[in-house]
Amino acid sequence: MPRRLTALCLAGLVLAASACSGSSGGDDGTIELRFGWWGNNDRAAATQKVIDAFEAKNPGITVKGTYTDFNSYFDRLATEVAGGRAPDVITLGGAYPREYGDRGALLDLSKVALKTDKIGAAALGNGMFDGVQYGVPTGVNAISVVVNESVFDKAGVELPDQDTWTWDDFKRIARDLAAKLPDGSFALADPTRTDMLDAFSRQRGEALYTADGKVGISEQTLVEWWTMTLELRDARATPPASQTAELITQPAPEQSLMGRGLAAMQFDWSNQLTALRKASGQPLKLIRLPGETPTPGMWLQASQIYSINAKSEHPAEAAELVDFLVNSVDAGKIILADRGIPANSEVREGIQSVLTDDEKAQAAFIDELTPKAGPPLVIGPTGSTDTPKILDRVNAEVLFDRQTPAEAAADFVEQVATAIKQ
């Protein structure tokens, strides 16, 4: 749904007198909740086990789960919210809690009984805007470099020193890998994504957005980024433009180059380690981004946010489900680190004994990063949820040589500035 139409529909929702989530109650008095999330089949299977456990503890409530892949999820959610058919419990991330909260589509969680005392303030801040808590974090993760050591070993290239490597070191390592890997394998997929632009710009004293809701990244930084990615493409360290365009439409871990064992590195969130390891069958490793000294660009991020539909017919019961999802050790032992390392300290402690090696690696990565991370991320203003699609379009122009880095930088800044003013 186009951004402007979505905004109008959401505004219409706020004004509607009788819009509701579509949740229902059975003839026997049973309350039915709807719970929406994005993810693959493994996440769906684990989530259904959590739903089963919740229903066993709450015999008067049934939960219907709905999910789709990441790319489709937010388009479908916009349509559902606009039509008054959104789930009772909504999974969000990035700028979406702020955008939907600003438009009145999310419940102020102070109106329901939901404990948050075991969740750190920094993590809770990802779901609070203008003093209103619109959501609670599922867990904590961070942007990282996922490394396939076996690909490095086969190419005879040494792993980087995560404490000291620079972006120049990164480019050199990527070129070395490209020169030694077989056809069809790459140093990495094209790294252009909004979270990487945020980290890259934060290392330069900027950010993708400013605190007052404007574009924060400079054209100079964008030119530097796209000059680097073109160098990677030309060195065959990343795929050709046509393959990159195809990979964008295939977001599942098992469809990625890393998931297919065809990449040495991948910029991704730390909570993707388990899915990528399972897909690739390789003992993957997490390391910090290049260029983190002297100014760190990495931050601790709430991996996802659970929110409640403001028009839910059963907000108290929806809060019970959210409470179970984030505060129950039983739920934590099923979800483990799939939605990030649990934000609740008691749940983190309670699941240590059942974490897999990959999940322990994620927890160790977060623990190691915590004292080194930069300040909290500036969450994008309303309209910034369009930025990833704008970036994909502009990045394609660069990779297909239809725009220079300077032209793309100006175009990107102009389009994002327009989106966040609407």
Coordinates of N, CA, C and O in Angstrom, one line a residue, residues 177-314:
L177 N 39.2 -12.3 -0.6 CA 38.3 -13.4 -0.7 C 37.8 -13.6 -2.1 O 37.7 -14.7 -2.6
A178 N 37.4 -12.5 -2.8 CA 36.9 -12.5 -4.1 C 37.9 -13.2 -5.1 O 37.5 -13.9 -6.0
A179 N 39.2 -12.9 -4.9 CA 40.2 -13.4 -5.8 C 40.4 -14.9 -5.6 O 41.0 -15.5 -6.5
K180 N 40.0 -15.5 -4.5 CA 40.4 -16.8 -4.2 C 39.2 -17.8 -4.1 O 39.3 -19.0 -4.1
L181 N 37.9 -17.2 -4.1 CA 36.7 -18.0 -4.0 C 36.3 -18.6 -5.4 O 36.5 -17.9 -6.4
P182 N 35.7 -19.7 -5.4 CA 35.2 -20.2 -6.7 C 34.0 -19.4 -7.3 O 33.4 -18.7 -6.5
D183 N 33.8 -19.5 -8.6 CA 32.6 -18.8 -9.2 C 31.3 -19.2 -8.4 O 31.1 -20.4 -8.1
G184 N 30.5 -18.2 -8.2 CA 29.2 -18.5 -7.5 C 29.3 -18.2 -6.0 O 28.3 -18.1 -5.4
S185 N 30.5 -18.1 -5.5 CA 30.7 -17.7 -4.1 C 31.2 -16.3 -4.0 O 31.9 -15.8 -4.9
F186 N 30.9 -15.6 -2.9 CA 31.3 -14.2 -2.8 C 31.8 -13.9 -1.4 O 31.5 -14.7 -0.4
A187 N 32.5 -12.8 -1.2 CA 32.9 -12.4 0.1 C 31.6 -12.1 0.9 O 31.6 -12.4 2.1
L188 N 30.6 -11.4 0.3 CA 29.4 -11.1 1.0 C 28.4 -10.6 0.0 O 28.7 -10.3 -1.2
A189 N 27.1 -10.6 0.4 CA 26.1 -10.0 -0.4 C 26.2 -8.5 -0.3 O 26.9 -8.0 0.6
D190 N 25.6 -7.8 -1.3 CA 25.7 -6.3 -1.2 C 25.2 -5.9 0.2 O 24.1 -6.3 0.6
P191 N 26.0 -5.0 0.9 CA 25.6 -4.7 2.3 C 24.7 -3.6 2.5 O 24.5 -3.2 3.7
T192 N 24.1 -3.0 1.5 CA 23.3 -1.8 1.6 C 22.0 -2.1 2.2 O 21.1 -2.8 1.6
R193 N 21.8 -1.6 3.4 CA 20.5 -1.7 4.2 C 20.5 -0.6 5.2 O 21.5 0.0 5.6
T194 N 19.3 -0.2 5.7 CA 19.2 0.9 6.5 C 19.9 0.8 7.8 O 20.5 1.8 8.3
D195 N 20.0 -0.4 8.4 CA 20.7 -0.5 9.7 C 22.2 -0.3 9.5 O 22.8 0.3 10.4
M196 N 22.7 -0.7 8.3 CA 24.1 -0.5 8.1 C 24.4 1.0 7.8 O 25.5 1.5 8.2
L197 N 23.5 1.7 7.1 CA 23.7 3.1 7.0 C 23.7 3.8 8.3 O 24.4 4.8 8.5
D198 N 22.8 3.4 9.2 CA 22.8 4.0 10.5 C 24.1 3.8 11.2 O 24.7 4.7 11.8
A199 N 24.6 2.5 11.3 CA 25.9 2.3 11.9 C 27.0 3.0 11.3 O 27.9 3.6 12.0
F200 N 27.1 3.0 10.0 CA 28.2 3.7 9.2 C 28.2 5.2 9.5 O 29.2 5.8 9.7
S201 N 27.0 5.8 9.5 CA 26.9 7.2 9.8 C 27.2 7.5 11.2 O 27.8 8.6 11.5
R202 N 26.7 6.7 12.2 CA 27.0 6.9 13.6 C 28.5 6.9 13.9 O 29.0 7.6 14.7
Q203 N 29.2 6.1 13.1 CA 30.7 6.1 13.3 C 31.3 7.4 12.8 O 32.5 7.7 13.2
R204 N 30.6 8.2 12.1 CA 31.0 9.5 11.6 C 30.3 10.6 12.3 O 30.3 11.8 11.8
G205 N 29.8 10.3 13.4 CA 29.2 11.4 14.2 C 27.8 11.8 13.8 O 27.3 12.9 14.2
E206 N 27.2 11.0 12.9 CA 25.9 11.4 12.4 C 24.9 10.3 12.8 O 25.0 9.7 13.9
A207 N 23.8 10.1 12.1 CA 22.8 9.1 12.3 C 21.9 9.2 11.1 O 21.9 10.2 10.4
L208 N 21.1 8.1 10.9 CA 20.2 8.1 9.7 C 19.2 9.2 9.9 O 18.8 9.9 9.0
Y209 N 18.7 9.4 11.2 CA 17.8 10.5 11.5 C 18.3 11.3 12.7 O 19.0 10.8 13.5
T210 N 17.8 12.5 12.8 CA 18.1 13.4 13.9 C 17.1 13.2 15.0 O 16.0 12.8 14.7
A211 N 17.4 13.7 16.2 CA 16.4 13.6 17.3 C 15.1 14.4 17.0 O 14.1 14.0 17.6
D212 N 15.2 15.4 16.2 CA 14.0 16.2 15.9 C 13.3 15.8 14.7 O 12.5 16.5 14.1
G213 N 13.6 14.5 14.2 CA 12.8 13.9 13.1 C 13.2 14.3 11.7 O 12.3 14.4 10.8
K214 N 14.5 14.6 11.5 CA 14.9 15.0 10.1 C 15.9 14.0 9.6 O 16.4 13.1 10.4
V215 N 16.3 14.1 8.4 CA 17.3 13.2 7.8 C 18.7 13.6 8.4 O 19.0 14.8 8.4
G216 N 19.4 12.7 9.0 CA 20.6 13.0 9.7 C 21.9 12.6 8.9 O 22.9 13.2 9.1
I217 N 21.8 11.6 8.1 CA 22.9 11.2 7.3 C 23.3 12.2 6.2 O 22.4 12.7 5.5
S218 N 24.6 12.5 6.1 CA 25.0 13.5 5.1 C 25.2 12.8 3.7 O 25.4 11.6 3.6
E219 N 25.1 13.6 2.7 CA 25.3 13.2 1.3 C 26.8 12.7 1.2 O 27.0 11.7 0.5
Q220 N 27.7 13.3 1.9 CA 29.1 12.9 1.8 C 29.3 11.5 2.3 O 30.0 10.7 1.7
T221 N 28.6 11.1 3.4 CA 28.7 9.8 4.0 C 28.0 8.8 3.0 O 28.6 7.7 2.8
L222 N 26.9 9.1 2.4 CA 26.3 8.2 1.4 C 27.2 8.0 0.2 O 27.3 6.9 -0.3
V223 N 27.9 9.1 -0.2 CA 28.8 8.9 -1.4 C 29.9 8.0 -1.0 O 30.3 7.1 -1.8
E224 N 30.4 8.1 0.2 CA 31.5 7.2 0.7 C 31.0 5.8 0.7 O 31.7 4.9 0.3
W225 N 29.8 5.6 1.2 CA 29.2 4.2 1.3 C 29.1 3.6 -0.1 O 29.5 2.5 -0.4
W226 N 28.4 4.3 -1.1 CA 28.2 3.8 -2.4 C 29.5 3.7 -3.2 O 29.6 2.8 -4.0
T227 N 30.4 4.5 -3.0 CA 31.7 4.3 -3.6 C 32.4 3.0 -3.2 O 32.9 2.3 -4.0
M228 N 32.2 2.7 -1.9 CA 32.8 1.4 -1.4 C 32.0 0.2 -2.0 O 32.6 -0.7 -2.4
T229 N 30.7 0.3 -2.0 CA 29.9 -0.9 -2.5 C 30.1 -1.1 -4.0 O 30.1 -2.2 -4.5
L230 N 30.4 0.0 -4.8 CA 30.7 -0.2 -6.2 C 32.1 -0.9 -6.3 O 32.3 -1.7 -7.2
E231 N 33.0 -0.5 -5.5 CA 34.3 -1.1 -5.5 C 34.2 -2.6 -5.2 O 34.8 -3.5 -5.9
L232 N 33.3 -3.0 -4.3 CA 33.1 -4.4 -3.9 C 32.5 -5.1 -5.1 O 32.9 -6.3 -5.5
R233 N 31.5 -4.5 -5.8 CA 30.8 -5.1 -6.9 C 31.8 -5.3 -8.1 O 31.9 -6.4 -8.7
D234 N 32.6 -4.3 -8.3 CA 33.6 -4.4 -9.4 C 34.7 -5.4 -9.2 O 35.2 -6.0 -10.1
A235 N 35.0 -5.6 -7.9 CA 36.0 -6.7 -7.6 C 35.4 -8.0 -7.5 O 36.1 -9.0 -7.2
R236 N 34.1 -8.2 -7.7 CA 33.3 -9.4 -7.6 C 33.3 -10.0 -6.2 O 33.2 -11.2 -6.0
A237 N 33.5 -9.0 -5.2 CA 33.4 -9.4 -3.9 C 31.9 -9.6 -3.5 O 31.6 -10.3 -2.6
T238 N 31.1 -8.8 -4.1 CA 29.6 -8.9 -4.0 C 29.0 -9.3 -5.4 O 29.7 -9.2 -6.4
P239 N 27.8 -9.8 -5.4 CA 27.2 -10.3 -6.6 C 27.0 -9.2 -7.6 O 27.0 -8.0 -7.3
P240 N 26.8 -9.5 -8.9 CA 26.4 -8.5 -9.9 C 25.0 -7.9 -9.5 O 24.3 -8.5 -8.7
A241 N 24.7 -6.8 -10.1 CA 23.5 -6.0 -9.8 C 22.2 -6.9 -9.9 O 21.3 -6.9 -9.1
S242 N 22.2 -7.7 -11.0 CA 21.0 -8.5 -11.3 C 20.8 -9.5 -10.2 O 19.6 -9.8 -9.8
Q243 N 21.8 -10.1 -9.7 CA 21.7 -11.1 -8.6 C 21.3 -10.4 -7.3 O 20.5 -11.0 -6.5
T244 N 21.9 -9.2 -7.0 CA 21.5 -8.5 -5.8 C 20.1 -8.2 -5.8 O 19.4 -8.3 -4.8
A245 N 19.5 -7.7 -7.0 CA 18.1 -7.4 -7.1 C 17.3 -8.6 -6.8 O 16.2 -8.5 -6.2
E246 N 17.7 -9.8 -7.2 CA 17.0 -11.0 -6.9 C 17.0 -11.4 -5.5 O 16.0 -11.8 -4.9
L247 N 18.2 -11.2 -4.8 CA 18.3 -11.6 -3.4 C 17.5 -10.7 -2.5 O 17.0 -11.2 -1.5
I248 N 17.2 -9.5 -2.9 CA 16.3 -8.6 -2.1 C 14.9 -9.2 -2.0 O 14.3 -9.0 -1.0
T249 N 14.5 -9.9 -3.0 CA 13.1 -10.5 -3.0 C 13.1 -11.8 -2.2 O 12.1 -12.4 -2.1
Q250 N 14.3 -12.3 -1.7 CA 14.4 -13.6 -1.1 C 15.0 -13.4 0.3 O 16.1 -13.7 0.6
P251 N 14.2 -12.9 1.3 CA 14.7 -12.4 2.6 C 14.9 -13.5 3.6 O 15.6 -13.3 4.6
A252 N 14.4 -14.7 3.3 CA 14.5 -15.8 4.3 C 16.0 -16.2 4.5 O 16.8 -16.2 3.5
P253 N 16.5 -16.6 5.7 CA 17.9 -16.9 5.9 C 18.3 -18.0 5.0 O 19.5 -18.0 4.5
E254 N 17.5 -19.0 4.7 CA 17.9 -20.2 3.9 C 18.0 -19.8 2.4 O 18.6 -20.5 1.6
Q255 N 17.5 -18.6 2.1 CA 17.6 -18.1 0.7 C 18.8 -17.2 0.5 O 19.2 -16.9 -0.6
S256 N 19.4 -16.8 1.6 CA 20.6 -15.9 1.5 C 21.8 -16.6 1.0 O 21.9 -17.8 1.1
L257 N 22.8 -15.8 0.6 CA 24.1 -16.4 0.2 C 24.7 -17.1 1.4 O 25.3 -18.2 1.3
M258 N 24.7 -16.5 2.6 CA 25.2 -17.1 3.8 C 24.5 -18.4 4.1 O 25.1 -19.4 4.4
G259 N 23.2 -18.4 4.0 CA 22.4 -19.6 4.3 C 22.7 -20.7 3.4 O 22.5 -21.9 3.7
R260 N 23.1 -20.4 2.2 CA 23.4 -21.4 1.2 C 24.9 -21.7 1.1 O 25.4 -22.5 0.2
G261 N 25.7 -21.2 2.1 CA 27.1 -21.5 2.1 C 27.9 -20.9 1.0 O 29.0 -21.3 0.7
L262 N 27.4 -19.7 0.5 CA 28.0 -19.1 -0.7 C 28.6 -17.7 -0.3 O 29.0 -17.0 -1.2
A263 N 28.8 -17.4 0.9 CA 29.3 -16.2 1.4 C 30.2 -16.4 2.6 O 30.0 -17.2 3.4
A264 N 31.3 -15.5 2.7 CA 32.2 -15.6 3.8 C 31.7 -14.7 4.9 O 31.9 -15.0 6.1
M265 N 31.0 -13.6 4.6 CA 30.5 -12.7 5.6 C 29.1 -12.2 5.2 O 28.7 -12.3 4.1
Q266 N 28.4 -11.8 6.2 CA 27.0 -11.2 6.0 C 26.7 -10.2 7.2 O 26.8 -10.6 8.3
F267 N 26.4 -9.0 6.8 CA 25.9 -8.1 7.9 C 24.4 -8.5 8.2 O 23.6 -8.5 7.3
D268 N 24.2 -8.8 9.5 CA 22.9 -9.2 9.9 C 22.7 -9.0 11.4 O 23.7 -8.8 12.1
W269 N 21.5 -9.2 11.8 CA 21.2 -9.1 13.3 C 21.7 -10.4 14.0 O 21.6 -11.5 13.4
S270 N 22.2 -10.2 15.2 CA 22.8 -11.3 15.9 C 21.8 -12.5 16.1 O 22.2 -13.6 16.2
N271 N 20.5 -12.2 16.2 CA 19.5 -13.2 16.5 C 19.2 -14.1 15.3 O 18.5 -15.1 15.3
Q272 N 19.9 -13.7 14.1 CA 19.7 -14.6 12.9 C 20.8 -15.7 12.9 O 20.7 -16.5 12.0
L273 N 21.7 -15.7 13.9 CA 22.7 -16.7 13.8 C 22.2 -18.2 13.8 O 22.7 -19.0 12.9
T274 N 21.2 -18.5 14.6 CA 20.7 -19.9 14.6 C 20.1 -20.3 13.3 O 20.4 -21.4 12.8
A275 N 19.3 -19.4 12.7 CA 18.6 -19.7 11.4 C 19.7 -19.9 10.3 O 19.6 -20.7 9.5
L276 N 20.7 -19.0 10.3 CA 21.7 -19.0 9.3 C 22.6 -20.3 9.4 O 23.0 -20.9 8.4
R277 N 22.9 -20.6 10.7 CA 23.7 -21.8 10.9 C 22.9 -23.1 10.5 O 23.5 -24.0 9.8
K278 N 21.7 -23.1 10.8 CA 20.9 -24.3 10.4 C 20.8 -24.4 8.9 O 20.9 -25.5 8.3
A279 N 20.6 -23.3 8.2 CA 20.4 -23.3 6.8 C 21.7 -23.7 6.1 O 21.8 -24.4 5.1
S280 N 22.9 -23.1 6.6 CA 24.2 -23.4 5.9 C 24.8 -24.7 6.4 O 25.6 -25.2 5.7
G281 N 24.4 -25.2 7.6 CA 25.1 -26.4 8.1 C 26.6 -26.1 8.5 O 27.4 -27.0 8.7
Q282 N 26.9 -24.8 8.8 CA 28.2 -24.4 9.1 C 28.3 -23.7 10.5 O 27.3 -23.1 10.9
P283 N 29.4 -23.9 11.2 CA 29.5 -23.3 12.6 C 29.8 -21.8 12.4 O 31.0 -21.4 12.6
L284 N 28.9 -21.0 12.2 CA 29.1 -19.5 11.9 C 29.5 -18.8 13.2 O 29.2 -19.3 14.3
K285 N 30.0 -17.6 13.0 CA 30.6 -16.8 14.2 C 30.1 -15.4 14.0 O 29.9 -14.9 12.9
L286 N 29.9 -14.7 15.2 CA 29.5 -13.3 15.2 C 30.7 -12.5 15.6 O 31.4 -12.8 16.6
I287 N 31.0 -11.4 14.8 CA 32.0 -10.4 15.2 C 31.4 -9.0 15.0 O 30.4 -8.8 14.4
R288 N 32.1 -8.0 15.6 CA 31.6 -6.7 15.6 C 32.0 -6.0 14.2 O 32.8 -6.5 13.5
L289 N 31.3 -4.9 13.9 CA 31.5 -4.3 12.6 C 32.8 -3.7 12.5 O 33.5 -3.3 13.5
P290 N 33.3 -3.5 11.3 CA 34.6 -2.7 11.1 C 34.3 -1.3 11.4 O 33.2 -0.8 11.4
G291 N 35.4 -0.6 11.7 CA 35.4 0.9 11.9 C 34.7 1.3 13.2 O 34.3 2.5 13.3
E292 N 34.7 0.5 14.3 CA 34.1 0.8 15.5 C 34.9 1.7 16.4 O 34.5 2.1 17.5
T293 N 36.2 2.0 16.0 CA 37.0 2.9 16.8 C 37.4 4.1 15.9 O 37.6 3.9 14.7
P294 N 37.5 5.3 16.4 CA 37.3 5.7 17.8 C 35.8 5.9 18.2 O 35.5 6.0 19.4
T295 N 34.9 6.0 17.2 CA 33.5 6.3 17.5 C 32.6 5.1 17.2 O 32.5 4.7 16.0
P296 N 32.0 4.4 18.1 CA 31.2 3.2 17.9 C 29.9 3.6 17.2 O 29.3 4.5 17.5
G297 N 29.6 2.7 16.2 CA 28.3 2.9 15.5 C 27.3 1.9 15.9 O 26.1 2.1 15.7
M298 N 27.7 0.8 16.5 CA 26.8 -0.3 17.0 C 26.0 0.1 18.2 O 26.4 1.0 19.0
W299 N 24.8 -0.5 18.3 CA 24.0 -0.2 19.5 C 23.2 -1.4 19.9 O 23.1 -2.4 19.1
L300 N 22.6 -1.4 21.1 CA 21.8 -2.5 21.5 C 20.4 -2.2 21.1 O 19.8 -1.1 21.3
Q301 N 19.7 -3.1 20.4 CA 18.4 -2.9 19.8 C 17.4 -3.9 20.3 O 17.7 -5.1 20.4
A302 N 16.2 -3.4 20.6 CA 15.1 -4.4 20.9 C 14.8 -5.1 19.6 O 14.6 -4.4 18.5
S303 N 15.0 -6.4 19.5 CA 14.9 -7.1 18.3 C 13.5 -7.0 17.7 O 13.4 -6.8 16.4
Q304 N 12.5 -7.1 18.5 CA 11.1 -6.9 18.0 C 10.3 -6.3 19.2 O 10.8 -6.3 20.3
I305 N 9.1 -5.8 18.9 CA 8.3 -5.2 19.9 C 6.9 -5.8 19.9 O 6.3 -6.0 18.8
Y306 N 6.4 -6.2 21.0 CA 5.0 -6.6 21.1 C 4.1 -5.4 21.5 O 4.4 -4.8 22.6
S307 N 3.1 -5.1 20.7 CA 2.2 -4.1 21.0 C 0.8 -4.6 21.0 O 0.5 -5.7 20.5
I308 N -0.2 -3.8 21.5 CA -1.6 -4.3 21.6 C -2.4 -3.3 20.7 O -2.2 -2.1 20.8
N309 N -3.2 -3.8 19.9 CA -4.1 -3.0 19.1 C -5.0 -2.2 19.9 O -5.7 -2.6 20.8
A310 N -5.0 -0.9 19.7 CA -5.8 0.1 20.4 C -7.3 -0.2 20.3 O -8.1 0.1 21.2
K311 N -7.7 -0.9 19.3 CA -9.1 -1.2 19.0 C -9.5 -2.7 19.4 O -10.5 -3.2 19.1
S312 N -8.6 -3.3 20.1 CA -8.8 -4.7 20.5 C -10.1 -4.7 21.4 O -10.2 -3.9 22.3
E313 N -10.9 -5.7 21.2 CA -12.1 -5.9 22.1 C -11.7 -6.5 23.4 O -12.5 -6.5 24.4
H314 N -10.5 -7.0 23.5 CA -10.1 -7.8 24.7 C -8.6 -7.3 25.1 O -7.7 -8.1 25.2

